[in-house]
Structures are given as C-alpha cells and as structure tokens.
Short mmCIF file of the C-alpha atoms (twelve columns), coordinates in Angstrom:
data_MODEL
# 
_entry.id   MODEL 
# 
loop_
_atom_site.group_PDB 
_atom_site.id 
_atom_site.type_symbol 
_atom_site.label_atom_id 
_atom_site.label_alt_id 
_atom_site.label_comp_id 
_atom_site.label_asym_id 
_atom_site.label_seq_id 
_atom_site.Cartn_x 
_atom_site.Cartn_y 
_atom_site.Cartn_z 
_atom_site.pdbx_PDB_model_num 
ATOM 1   C CA . UNK A 1   -34.276 -16.752 -32.464 1 
ATOM 2   C CA . UNK A 2   -32.580 -17.653 -29.141 1 
ATOM 3   C CA . UNK A 3   -29.290 -16.130 -30.351 1 
ATOM 4   C CA . UNK A 4   -30.989 -12.836 -31.270 1 
ATOM 5   C CA . UNK A 5   -32.517 -12.708 -27.770 1 
ATOM 6   C CA . UNK A 6   -29.047 -13.389 -26.332 1 
ATOM 7   C CA . UNK A 7   -27.538 -10.548 -28.382 1 
ATOM 8   C CA . UNK A 8   -30.178 -8.195  -26.944 1 
ATOM 9   C CA . UNK A 9   -29.119 -9.256  -23.433 1 
ATOM 10  C CA . UNK A 10  -32.293 -11.255 -22.830 1 
ATOM 11  C CA . UNK A 11  -30.382 -14.310 -21.660 1 
ATOM 12  C CA . UNK A 12  -33.121 -15.904 -19.546 1 
ATOM 13  C CA . UNK A 13  -35.612 -15.703 -22.420 1 
ATOM 14  C CA . UNK A 14  -33.029 -17.194 -24.800 1 
ATOM 15  C CA . UNK A 15  -32.307 -20.104 -22.415 1 
ATOM 16  C CA . UNK A 16  -36.025 -20.661 -21.932 1 
ATOM 17  C CA . UNK A 17  -36.484 -21.025 -25.717 1 
ATOM 18  C CA . UNK A 18  -33.467 -23.352 -25.936 1 
ATOM 19  C CA . UNK A 19  -34.773 -25.471 -23.061 1 
ATOM 20  C CA . UNK A 20  -38.020 -25.920 -24.988 1 
ATOM 21  C CA . UNK A 21  -36.238 -27.825 -27.789 1 
ATOM 22  C CA . UNK A 22  -37.315 -31.476 -27.519 1 
ATOM 23  C CA . UNK A 23  -34.679 -34.182 -27.149 1 
ATOM 24  C CA . UNK A 24  -36.112 -36.236 -30.047 1 
ATOM 25  C CA . UNK A 25  -33.122 -35.514 -32.250 1 
ATOM 26  C CA . UNK A 26  -29.975 -36.197 -30.263 1 
ATOM 27  C CA . UNK A 27  -27.753 -34.165 -32.585 1 
ATOM 28  C CA . UNK A 28  -30.106 -31.137 -32.454 1 
ATOM 29  C CA . UNK A 29  -30.471 -31.498 -28.696 1 
ATOM 30  C CA . UNK A 30  -26.674 -31.547 -28.189 1 
ATOM 31  C CA . UNK A 31  -26.249 -28.424 -30.347 1 
ATOM 32  C CA . UNK A 32  -29.023 -26.773 -28.335 1 
ATOM 33  C CA . UNK A 33  -27.305 -27.645 -25.044 1 
ATOM 34  C CA . UNK A 34  -24.001 -26.254 -26.383 1 
ATOM 35  C CA . UNK A 35  -25.790 -23.058 -27.410 1 
ATOM 36  C CA . UNK A 36  -27.515 -22.903 -24.006 1 
ATOM 37  C CA . UNK A 37  -24.127 -23.234 -22.287 1 
ATOM 38  C CA . UNK A 38  -22.770 -20.421 -24.510 1 
ATOM 39  C CA . UNK A 39  -25.763 -18.171 -23.659 1 
ATOM 40  C CA . UNK A 40  -25.417 -19.003 -19.956 1 
ATOM 41  C CA . UNK A 41  -21.707 -18.074 -20.106 1 
ATOM 42  C CA . UNK A 42  -22.636 -14.757 -21.723 1 
ATOM 43  C CA . UNK A 43  -25.227 -14.188 -18.991 1 
ATOM 44  C CA . UNK A 44  -22.869 -14.844 -16.063 1 
ATOM 45  C CA . UNK A 45  -20.105 -12.816 -17.739 1 
ATOM 46  C CA . UNK A 46  -22.458 -9.852  -18.216 1 
ATOM 47  C CA . UNK A 47  -23.679 -10.168 -14.617 1 
ATOM 48  C CA . UNK A 48  -20.086 -10.358 -13.441 1 
ATOM 49  C CA . UNK A 49  -19.202 -7.204  -15.359 1 
ATOM 50  C CA . UNK A 50  -22.112 -5.339  -13.719 1 
ATOM 51  C CA . UNK A 51  -21.291 -6.727  -10.281 1 
ATOM 52  C CA . UNK A 52  -17.635 -5.743  -10.689 1 
ATOM 53  C CA . UNK A 53  -18.631 -2.221  -11.698 1 
ATOM 54  C CA . UNK A 54  -20.765 -1.981  -8.548  1 
ATOM 55  C CA . UNK A 55  -17.973 -3.456  -6.398  1 
ATOM 56  C CA . UNK A 56  -15.354 -1.046  -7.785  1 
ATOM 57  C CA . UNK A 57  -17.669 1.941   -7.324  1 
ATOM 58  C CA . UNK A 58  -18.386 0.855   -3.751  1 
ATOM 59  C CA . UNK A 59  -14.664 0.472   -3.020  1 
ATOM 60  C CA . UNK A 60  -13.739 3.832   -4.585  1 
ATOM 61  C CA . UNK A 61  -16.398 5.538   -2.469  1 
ATOM 62  C CA . UNK A 62  -15.416 3.846   0.800   1 
ATOM 63  C CA . UNK A 63  -11.814 2.598   0.987   1 
ATOM 64  C CA . UNK A 64  -11.830 1.197   4.516   1 
ATOM 65  C CA . UNK A 65  -12.814 -1.987  6.370   1 
ATOM 66  C CA . UNK A 66  -16.522 -1.187  6.066   1 
ATOM 67  C CA . UNK A 67  -16.206 -0.626  2.314   1 
ATOM 68  C CA . UNK A 68  -14.172 -3.827  1.992   1 
ATOM 69  C CA . UNK A 69  -16.921 -5.755  3.751   1 
ATOM 70  C CA . UNK A 70  -19.549 -4.341  1.374   1 
ATOM 71  C CA . UNK A 71  -17.383 -5.173  -1.649  1 
ATOM 72  C CA . UNK A 72  -16.902 -8.745  -0.398  1 
ATOM 73  C CA . UNK A 73  -20.689 -9.160  -0.106  1 
ATOM 74  C CA . UNK A 74  -21.146 -7.813  -3.633  1 
ATOM 75  C CA . UNK A 75  -18.377 -9.983  -5.130  1 
ATOM 76  C CA . UNK A 76  -19.708 -13.115 -3.422  1 
ATOM 77  C CA . UNK A 77  -22.607 -13.071 -5.878  1 
ATOM 78  C CA . UNK A 78  -20.244 -13.555 -8.860  1 
ATOM 79  C CA . UNK A 79  -20.341 -17.026 -10.401 1 
ATOM 80  C CA . UNK A 80  -16.997 -18.775 -10.063 1 
ATOM 81  C CA . UNK A 81  -17.466 -19.892 -13.689 1 
ATOM 82  C CA . UNK A 82  -17.608 -16.369 -15.121 1 
ATOM 83  C CA . UNK A 83  -14.618 -15.191 -17.130 1 
ATOM 84  C CA . UNK A 84  -14.261 -12.018 -15.030 1 
ATOM 85  C CA . UNK A 85  -13.791 -13.943 -11.777 1 
ATOM 86  C CA . UNK A 86  -10.009 -13.282 -11.921 1 
ATOM 87  C CA . UNK A 87  -10.848 -9.544  -11.944 1 
ATOM 88  C CA . UNK A 88  -12.851 -10.088 -8.762  1 
ATOM 89  C CA . UNK A 89  -9.920  -11.924 -7.185  1 
ATOM 90  C CA . UNK A 90  -7.585  -9.097  -8.212  1 
ATOM 91  C CA . UNK A 91  -9.905  -6.497  -6.682  1 
ATOM 92  C CA . UNK A 92  -10.067 -8.474  -3.434  1 
ATOM 93  C CA . UNK A 93  -6.266  -8.702  -3.410  1 
ATOM 94  C CA . UNK A 94  -5.987  -4.940  -4.035  1 
ATOM 95  C CA . UNK A 95  -8.405  -4.308  -1.164  1 
ATOM 96  C CA . UNK A 96  -6.448  -6.639  1.122   1 
ATOM 97  C CA . UNK A 97  -3.204  -4.814  0.311   1 
ATOM 98  C CA . UNK A 98  -4.838  -1.416  0.920   1 
ATOM 99  C CA . UNK A 99  -6.303  -2.548  4.242   1 
ATOM 100 C CA . UNK A 100 -2.959  -4.027  5.284   1 
ATOM 101 C CA . UNK A 101 -1.194  -0.794  4.318   1 
ATOM 102 C CA . UNK A 102 -3.782  1.254   6.227   1 
ATOM 103 C CA . UNK A 103 -3.461  -0.999  9.275   1 
ATOM 104 C CA . UNK A 104 0.323   -0.768  9.066   1 
ATOM 105 C CA . UNK A 105 0.072   3.028   8.786   1 
ATOM 106 C CA . UNK A 106 -2.264  3.133   11.828  1 
ATOM 107 C CA . UNK A 107 0.143   0.894   13.747  1 
ATOM 108 C CA . UNK A 108 3.154   3.012   12.751  1 
ATOM 109 C CA . UNK A 109 1.212   6.136   13.736  1 
ATOM 110 C CA . UNK A 110 0.526   4.621   17.181  1 
ATOM 111 C CA . UNK A 111 4.193   3.699   17.541  1 
ATOM 112 C CA . UNK A 112 5.253   7.204   16.479  1 
ATOM 113 C CA . UNK A 113 2.741   8.690   18.916  1 
ATOM 114 C CA . UNK A 114 4.296   6.581   21.687  1 
ATOM 115 C CA . UNK A 115 7.822   7.578   20.652  1 
ATOM 116 C CA . UNK A 116 6.798   11.237  20.598  1 
ATOM 117 C CA . UNK A 117 5.257   10.917  24.073  1 
ATOM 118 C CA . UNK A 118 8.425   9.262   25.400  1 
ATOM 119 C CA . UNK A 119 10.585  11.938  23.773  1 
ATOM 120 C CA . UNK A 120 8.370   14.673  25.202  1 
ATOM 121 C CA . UNK A 121 8.603   13.082  28.648  1 
ATOM 122 C CA . UNK A 122 12.395  12.829  28.354  1 
ATOM 123 C CA . UNK A 123 12.600  16.470  27.283  1 
ATOM 124 C CA . UNK A 124 10.348  17.480  30.181  1 
ATOM 125 C CA . UNK A 125 12.555  15.519  32.600  1 
ATOM 126 C CA . UNK A 126 15.668  17.122  31.103  1 
ATOM 127 C CA . UNK A 127 14.160  20.592  31.412  1 
ATOM 128 C CA . UNK A 128 13.062  19.793  34.960  1 
ATOM 129 C CA . UNK A 129 16.575  18.579  35.824  1 
ATOM 130 C CA . UNK A 130 18.111  21.697  34.283  1 
ATOM 131 C CA . UNK A 131 15.616  23.825  36.207  1 
ATOM 132 C CA . UNK A 132 16.483  22.044  39.475  1 
ATOM 133 C CA . UNK A 133 20.195  22.559  38.782  1 
ATOM 134 C CA . UNK A 134 19.560  26.230  38.037  1 
ATOM 135 C CA . UNK A 135 17.520  26.552  41.249  1 
ATOM 136 C CA . UNK A 136 20.267  24.782  43.226  1 
ATOM 137 C CA . UNK A 137 22.869  27.068  41.668  1 
ATOM 138 C CA . UNK A 138 20.767  30.138  42.507  1 
ATOM 139 C CA . UNK A 139 20.270  28.910  46.075  1 
ATOM 140 C CA . UNK A 140 23.997  28.212  46.381  1 
ATOM 141 C CA . UNK A 141 24.761  31.694  45.072  1 
ATOM 142 C CA . UNK A 142 22.203  33.207  47.456  1 
ATOM 143 C CA . UNK A 143 23.762  31.274  50.368  1 
ATOM 144 C CA . UNK A 144 27.236  32.443  49.289  1 
ATOM 145 C CA . UNK A 145 26.029  36.045  49.133  1 
ATOM 146 C CA . UNK A 146 24.302  35.652  52.519  1 
ATOM 147 C CA . UNK A 147 27.506  34.166  53.956  1 
ATOM 148 C CA . UNK A 148 29.552  37.034  52.526  1 
ATOM 149 C CA . UNK A 149 27.029  39.541  53.941  1 
ATOM 150 C CA . UNK A 150 27.148  37.774  57.307  1 
ATOM 151 C CA . UNK A 151 30.954  37.779  57.264  1 
ATOM 152 C CA . UNK A 152 30.990  41.437  56.209  1 
ATOM 153 C CA . UNK A 153 28.513  42.309  58.960  1 
ATOM 154 C CA . UNK A 154 30.478  40.223  61.427  1 
ATOM 155 C CA . UNK A 155 33.657  41.923  60.281  1 
ATOM 156 C CA . UNK A 156 31.999  45.322  60.547  1 
ATOM 157 C CA . UNK A 157 30.694  44.430  64.014  1 
ATOM 158 C CA . UNK A 158 34.142  43.218  65.034  1 
ATOM 159 C CA . UNK A 159 35.652  46.399  63.654  1 
ATOM 160 C CA . UNK A 160 33.009  48.482  65.418  1 
ATOM 161 C CA . UNK A 161 33.626  46.528  68.638  1 
ATOM 162 C CA . UNK A 162 37.384  47.032  68.232  1 
ATOM 163 C CA . UNK A 163 36.874  50.722  67.655  1 
ATOM 164 C CA . UNK A 164 34.505  50.905  70.591  1 
ATOM 165 C CA . UNK A 165 36.965  48.945  72.736  1 
ATOM 166 C CA . UNK A 166 39.771  51.140  71.491  1 
ATOM 167 C CA . UNK A 167 37.729  54.273  72.235  1 
ATOM 168 C CA . UNK A 168 36.821  52.891  75.649  1 
ATOM 169 C CA . UNK A 169 40.500  52.117  76.316  1 
ATOM 170 C CA . UNK A 170 41.455  55.562  75.154  1 
ATOM 171 C CA . UNK A 171 38.702  57.075  77.289  1 
ATOM 172 C CA . UNK A 172 39.879  54.988  80.254  1 
ATOM 173 C CA . UNK A 173 43.464  56.088  79.654  1 
ATOM 174 C CA . UNK A 174 42.393  59.688  79.487  1 
ATOM 175 C CA . UNK A 175 40.256  59.289  82.573  1 
ATOM 176 C CA . UNK A 176 43.117  57.523  84.357  1 
ATOM 177 C CA . UNK A 177 45.485  60.233  83.203  1 
ATOM 178 C CA . UNK A 178 43.044  62.887  84.419  1 
ATOM 179 C CA . UNK A 179 42.598  61.162  87.728  1 
ATOM 180 C CA . UNK A 180 46.312  60.806  88.043  1 
ATOM 181 C CA . UNK A 181 46.854  64.404  87.151  1 
ATOM 182 C CA . UNK A 182 44.083  65.408  89.596  1 
ATOM 183 C CA . UNK A 183 45.708  63.296  92.233  1 
ATOM 184 C CA . UNK A 184 49.110  64.738  91.523  1 
ATOM 185 C CA . UNK A 185 47.700  68.184  91.520  1 
ATOM 186 C CA . UNK A 186 45.869  67.541  94.772  1 
ATOM 187 C CA . UNK A 187 48.854  66.013  96.433  1 
ATOM 188 C CA . UNK A 188 51.345  68.439  95.356  1 
# 
C-alpha cells in the first residue's frame, strides 16, 4: 500500500504509513525502514527535479547577477542527498562562468571605451596641431605677401621719389638754363 502511494507521488503519505509499522518484528521493521529510505530518496529526487526546473527557468529568463542570486536561493532548497544534486552544481558552475564572462565583457568594454577616448583625444590633438601649423603657415604666407607689398610700395615710392627728384632736377636745370639765358640776353 505504501509503495502504491509512492508511485502516485504521495511520498509523505507513504512514509507516514511506513512509520506506523510497529518495531515488534525486527526483520519487518528493518525492511520497512529500507522501504522508507527508498521512498524518501524518491521524494527528494522528485523535489530536486522540480526545483531544478524552476531554477533553470529562472536563469533562462534572467541571465544576470540578479537572476543568479534568485537561482542560488532556489537551489539552496535542494537536499544534498538527492541524486540530481550534481545537476544543481553544474547549473551553478554554468552560471558562474556566464557571470564571469559577462563581467569580463563589461571590463573589456570599459577598457575599449577608455582606449577609444584616448585615441579620440590623440586624433583631436593631432588635428589641432595640424590646424595650428596650417594657421602658422597661412600667417607666414600673409606676412610674406605683406612684406612683398611693403617692398613693392617702398620700391614704387622710391621710384616715384626718384622720378620726382629727377623731374625737379630737370625743372631746376631748365629754370637755371632759362635764368642763364635771360641773364645772357639781358646782358648782351
């Protein structure tokens, strides 16, 4: 009767019936205890299977530190004597590996973000340096052009002054020649 209850999944009822067997007959009592241990093993194995299903579903739905914490709470209710305990250990190991991989990926992302920021800064500095060189080159060219314009203007002014001086000299010569010719004409 206890075994039929066990087969139906009514483990507590089966163990209750087995516990009611008196210990008058030692041989019967020992067989009953062996059967009770067998039923108890079935019970904790069935519970473990259900707990593992819940733990796996929880992990699949939430594969992060929060989900891992929930799974750990769920798995902690598994009897260490159940035959599916190694499955629980394997799931915890899988979760640990996933969390470590996620943490490593987050860390590598942060490092890459830093590298990208440094590279961007270096590129900005390079562009800034190139821009300053271009500005310096443009200023140098502008100064050269200004200097050429100044020299050209100075040259033109010198030429104009020379021409003016030459014209003044010529005018003075002509005036002197006229005065001399007037004087010669007046004297003679």
